[in-house]
Short mmCIF file of C-alpha atoms in Angstrom, two decimals:
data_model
loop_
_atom_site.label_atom_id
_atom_site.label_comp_id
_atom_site.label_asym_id
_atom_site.label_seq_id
_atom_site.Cartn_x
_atom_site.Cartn_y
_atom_site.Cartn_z
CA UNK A 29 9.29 -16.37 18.36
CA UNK A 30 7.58 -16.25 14.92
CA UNK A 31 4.16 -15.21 15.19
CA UNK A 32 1.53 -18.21 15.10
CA UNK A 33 -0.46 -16.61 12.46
CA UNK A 34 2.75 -16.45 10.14
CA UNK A 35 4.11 -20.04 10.73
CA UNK A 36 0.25 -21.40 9.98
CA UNK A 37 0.43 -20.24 6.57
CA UNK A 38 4.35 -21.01 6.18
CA UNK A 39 3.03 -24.82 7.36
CA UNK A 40 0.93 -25.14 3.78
CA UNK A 41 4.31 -24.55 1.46
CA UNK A 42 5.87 -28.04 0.61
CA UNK A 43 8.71 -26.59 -1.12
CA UNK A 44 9.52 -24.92 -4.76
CA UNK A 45 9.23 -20.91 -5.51
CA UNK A 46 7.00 -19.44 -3.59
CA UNK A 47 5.39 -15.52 -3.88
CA UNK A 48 4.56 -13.96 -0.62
CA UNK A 49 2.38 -11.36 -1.83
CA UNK A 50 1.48 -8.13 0.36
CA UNK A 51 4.88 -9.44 2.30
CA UNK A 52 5.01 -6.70 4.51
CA UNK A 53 7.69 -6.71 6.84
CA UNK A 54 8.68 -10.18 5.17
CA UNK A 55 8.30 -12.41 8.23
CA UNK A 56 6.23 -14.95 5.96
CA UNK A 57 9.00 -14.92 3.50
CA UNK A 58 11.69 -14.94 6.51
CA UNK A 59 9.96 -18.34 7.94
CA UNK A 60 9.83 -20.09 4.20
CA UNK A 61 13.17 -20.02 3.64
CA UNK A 62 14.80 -20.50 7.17
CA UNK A 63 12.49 -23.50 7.79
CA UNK A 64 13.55 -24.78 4.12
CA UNK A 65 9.51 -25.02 3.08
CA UNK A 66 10.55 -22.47 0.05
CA UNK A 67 13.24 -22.95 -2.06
CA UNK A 68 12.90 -18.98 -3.58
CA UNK A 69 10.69 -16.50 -2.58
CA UNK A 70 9.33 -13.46 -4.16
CA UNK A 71 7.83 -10.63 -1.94
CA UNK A 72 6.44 -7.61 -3.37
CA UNK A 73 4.93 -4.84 -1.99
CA UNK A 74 2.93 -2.00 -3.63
CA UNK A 75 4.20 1.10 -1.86
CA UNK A 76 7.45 2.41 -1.31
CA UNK A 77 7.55 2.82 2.18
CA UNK A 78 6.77 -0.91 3.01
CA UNK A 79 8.96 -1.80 0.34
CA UNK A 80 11.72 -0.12 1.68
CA UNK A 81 11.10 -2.01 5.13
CA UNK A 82 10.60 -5.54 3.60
CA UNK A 83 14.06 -5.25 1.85
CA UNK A 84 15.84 -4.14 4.89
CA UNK A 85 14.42 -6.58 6.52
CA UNK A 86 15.26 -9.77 3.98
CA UNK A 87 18.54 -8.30 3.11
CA UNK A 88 21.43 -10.54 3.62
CA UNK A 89 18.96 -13.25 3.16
CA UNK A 90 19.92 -15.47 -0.13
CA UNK A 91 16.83 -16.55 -2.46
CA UNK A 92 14.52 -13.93 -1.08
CA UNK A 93 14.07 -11.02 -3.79
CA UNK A 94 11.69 -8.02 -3.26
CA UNK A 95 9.78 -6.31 -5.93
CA UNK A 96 7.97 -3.78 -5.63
CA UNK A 97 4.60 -3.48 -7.66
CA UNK A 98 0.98 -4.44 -7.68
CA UNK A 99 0.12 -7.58 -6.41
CA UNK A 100 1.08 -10.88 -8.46
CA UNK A 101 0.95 -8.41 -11.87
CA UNK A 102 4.65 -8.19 -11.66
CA UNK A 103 5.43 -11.99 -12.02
CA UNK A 104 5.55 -13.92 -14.61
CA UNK A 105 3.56 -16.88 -15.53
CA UNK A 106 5.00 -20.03 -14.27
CA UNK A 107 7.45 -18.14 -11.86
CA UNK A 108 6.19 -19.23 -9.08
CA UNK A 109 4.77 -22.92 -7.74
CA UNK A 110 2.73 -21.20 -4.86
CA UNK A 111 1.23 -18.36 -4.16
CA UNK A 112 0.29 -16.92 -0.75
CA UNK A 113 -1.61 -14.10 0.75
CA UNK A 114 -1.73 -13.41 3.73
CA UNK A 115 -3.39 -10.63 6.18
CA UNK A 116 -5.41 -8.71 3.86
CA UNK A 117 -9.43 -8.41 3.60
CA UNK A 118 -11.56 -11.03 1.36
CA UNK A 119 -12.54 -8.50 -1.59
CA UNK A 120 -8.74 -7.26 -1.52
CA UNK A 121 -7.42 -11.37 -1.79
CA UNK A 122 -10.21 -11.59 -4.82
CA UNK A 123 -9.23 -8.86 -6.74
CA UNK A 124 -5.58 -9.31 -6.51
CA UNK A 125 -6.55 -12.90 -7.91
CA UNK A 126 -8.31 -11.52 -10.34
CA UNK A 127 -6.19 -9.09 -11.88
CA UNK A 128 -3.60 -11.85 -12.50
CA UNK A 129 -5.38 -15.16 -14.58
CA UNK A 130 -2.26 -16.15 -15.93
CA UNK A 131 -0.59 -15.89 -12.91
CA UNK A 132 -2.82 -18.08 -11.01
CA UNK A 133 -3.51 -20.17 -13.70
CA UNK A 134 0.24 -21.42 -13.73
CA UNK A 135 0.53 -22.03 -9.89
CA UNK A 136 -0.18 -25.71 -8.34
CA UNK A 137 -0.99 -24.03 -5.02
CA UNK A 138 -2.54 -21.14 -3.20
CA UNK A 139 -2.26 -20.15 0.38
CA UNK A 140 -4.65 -17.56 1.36
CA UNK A 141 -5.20 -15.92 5.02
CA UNK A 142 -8.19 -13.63 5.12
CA UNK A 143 -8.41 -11.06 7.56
CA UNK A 144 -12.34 -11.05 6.59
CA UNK A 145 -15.05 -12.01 3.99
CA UNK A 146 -13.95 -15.15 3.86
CA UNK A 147 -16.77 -16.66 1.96
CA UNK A 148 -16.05 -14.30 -0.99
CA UNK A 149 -12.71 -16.40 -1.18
CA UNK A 150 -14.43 -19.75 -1.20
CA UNK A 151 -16.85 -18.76 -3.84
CA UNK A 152 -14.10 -17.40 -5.85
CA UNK A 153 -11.87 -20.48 -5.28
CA UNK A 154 -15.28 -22.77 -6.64
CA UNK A 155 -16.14 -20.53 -9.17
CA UNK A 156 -12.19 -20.66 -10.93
CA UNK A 157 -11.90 -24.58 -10.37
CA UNK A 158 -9.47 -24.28 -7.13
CA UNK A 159 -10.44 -27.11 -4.67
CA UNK A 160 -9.86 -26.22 -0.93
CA UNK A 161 -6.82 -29.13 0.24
CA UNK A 162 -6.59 -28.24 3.84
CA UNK A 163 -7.80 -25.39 6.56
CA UNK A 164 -5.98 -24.63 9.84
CA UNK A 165 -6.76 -22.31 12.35
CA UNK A 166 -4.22 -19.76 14.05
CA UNK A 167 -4.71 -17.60 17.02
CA UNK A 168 -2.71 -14.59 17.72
CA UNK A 169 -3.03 -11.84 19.97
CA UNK A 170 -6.53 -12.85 21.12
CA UNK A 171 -7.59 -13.62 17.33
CA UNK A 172 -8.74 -16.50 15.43
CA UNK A 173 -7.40 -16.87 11.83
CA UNK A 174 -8.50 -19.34 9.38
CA UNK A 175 -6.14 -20.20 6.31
CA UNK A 176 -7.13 -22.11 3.46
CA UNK A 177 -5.12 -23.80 1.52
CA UNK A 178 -6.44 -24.48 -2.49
CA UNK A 179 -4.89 -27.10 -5.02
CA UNK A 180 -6.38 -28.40 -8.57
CA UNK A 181 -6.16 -31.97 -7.80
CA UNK A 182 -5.40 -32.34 -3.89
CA UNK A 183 -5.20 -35.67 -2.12
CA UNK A 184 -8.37 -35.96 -0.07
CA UNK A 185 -7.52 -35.93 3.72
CA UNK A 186 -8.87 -34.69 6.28
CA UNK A 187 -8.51 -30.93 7.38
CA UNK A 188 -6.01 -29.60 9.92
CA UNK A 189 -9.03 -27.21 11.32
CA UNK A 190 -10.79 -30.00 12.40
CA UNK A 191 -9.01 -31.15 15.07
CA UNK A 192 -7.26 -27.66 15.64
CA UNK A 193 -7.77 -26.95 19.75
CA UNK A 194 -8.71 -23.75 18.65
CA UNK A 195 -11.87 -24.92 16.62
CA UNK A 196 -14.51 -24.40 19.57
CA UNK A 197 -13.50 -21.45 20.80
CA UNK A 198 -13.58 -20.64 17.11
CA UNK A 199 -16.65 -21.37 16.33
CA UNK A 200 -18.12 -19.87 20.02
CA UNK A 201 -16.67 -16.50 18.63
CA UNK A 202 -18.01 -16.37 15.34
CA UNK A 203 -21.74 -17.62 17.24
CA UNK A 204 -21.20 -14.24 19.33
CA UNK A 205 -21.07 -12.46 16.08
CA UNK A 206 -24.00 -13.70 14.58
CA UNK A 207 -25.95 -13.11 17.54
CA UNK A 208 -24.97 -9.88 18.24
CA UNK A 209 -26.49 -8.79 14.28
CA UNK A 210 -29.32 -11.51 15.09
CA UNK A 211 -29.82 -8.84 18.15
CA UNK A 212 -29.43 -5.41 16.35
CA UNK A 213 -31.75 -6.96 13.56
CA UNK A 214 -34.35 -7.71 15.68
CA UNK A 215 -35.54 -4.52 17.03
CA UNK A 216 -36.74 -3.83 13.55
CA UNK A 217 -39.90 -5.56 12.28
CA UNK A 218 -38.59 -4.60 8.81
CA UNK A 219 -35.32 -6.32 9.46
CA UNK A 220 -36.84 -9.49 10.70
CA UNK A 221 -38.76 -10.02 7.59
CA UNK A 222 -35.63 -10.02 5.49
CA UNK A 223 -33.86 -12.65 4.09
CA UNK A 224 -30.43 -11.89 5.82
CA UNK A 225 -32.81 -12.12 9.02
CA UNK A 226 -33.58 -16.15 8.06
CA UNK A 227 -30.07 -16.98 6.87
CA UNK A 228 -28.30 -15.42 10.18
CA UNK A 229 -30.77 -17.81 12.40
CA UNK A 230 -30.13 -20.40 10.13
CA UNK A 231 -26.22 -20.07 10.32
CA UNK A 232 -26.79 -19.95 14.83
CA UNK A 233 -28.27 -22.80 14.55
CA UNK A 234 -25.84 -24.63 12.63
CA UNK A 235 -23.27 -23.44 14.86
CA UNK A 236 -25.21 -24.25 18.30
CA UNK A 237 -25.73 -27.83 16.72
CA UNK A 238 -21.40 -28.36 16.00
CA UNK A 239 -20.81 -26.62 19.80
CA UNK A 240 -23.15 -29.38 21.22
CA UNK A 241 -21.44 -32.51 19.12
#
């Protein structure tokens, strides 16, 4: 059974050439094709060792090719329609963004799945003109995901996460988090003068006031 995770960001390709970036053991890339959501799809990988896995993995597999390289550096402008990320930290996501303009420039689509420091890839999607289309949630093995999917021009509609079953216990999880560092920070007088202190009561609130809609 294809992990829940994987099929949640496979479920935000509508077709076309797709690069599954950081593929891994190529399960993403696996899905995309046997489910038809892909037409091609480019995985790289930017060691050996997982490179060698990912192609023994997709081999036998038509319109799957590996490369193996740094991020989206070793495509080609307009080679791909979509581009997805998946399982790697917020800063990481950014900076393999960054290091490719053209590349992202030319896609209609991006697909990204944060393992953290997810607000660092909403400000970067505002900041370069990407507007969020849709956001589902995925649990797997006790986890809560979010994926966000970004477009130029998306249809407005409303988002997937919202009436995801998994949105409470979401959002109860993340309000455990905050209040944990809302506890640390105030055993320290210092600490509860700061800024951070403010915003991180500010953000429980929020959160206590969506739990109790």
């Amino acid at each position: 059974m294809i992990d829940l995770r994987i099929k949640a960001v496979a479920d935000f390709v509508d077709g076309g050439r797709v690069a599954d970036i950081g593929a891994d053991h190529g399960y993403l890339s696996l899905e995309l094709i046997k489910s038809g959501r892909a037409s091609k799809v480019i995985a790289t990988e930017k060691n050996i060792h997982p490179f060698e896995a990912l192609s023994k993995n997709i081999s036998g597999v038509e319109n799957i090719e590996a490369r193996l390289g740094d991020g989206l550096k070793i495509l080609a402008a307009g080679e791909v329609d979509t581009i997805c990320i998946a399982g790697m930290g917020g800063a990481l996501i950014v900076k393999i963004l960054d290091d490719a303009p053209e590349i992202v420039k030319s896609a209609r689509k991006i697909v990204l799945q944060p393992m953290n420091a997810t607000k660092k890839i909403r400000d970067w999607l505002t900041e370069n003109n990407w507007i969020i289309a849709d956001e589902n949630l995925a649990e797997s093995a006790g986890i809560i995901y979010e994926i966000i999917c970004a477009e130029k021009n998306p249809p407005k509609k409303p988002f997937k996460r919202e009436s995801s079953p998994l949105k409470k216990k979401f959002l109860s999880q993340r309000l455990e988090k905050l209040q944990k560092a809302l506890n640390e920070m105030n055993k320290s007088k210092s600490a509860r003068e700061t800024k951070k202190f403010q915003e991180t009561l500010e953000k429980i609130n929020l959160l206590q006031q969506k739990l109790n809609l």
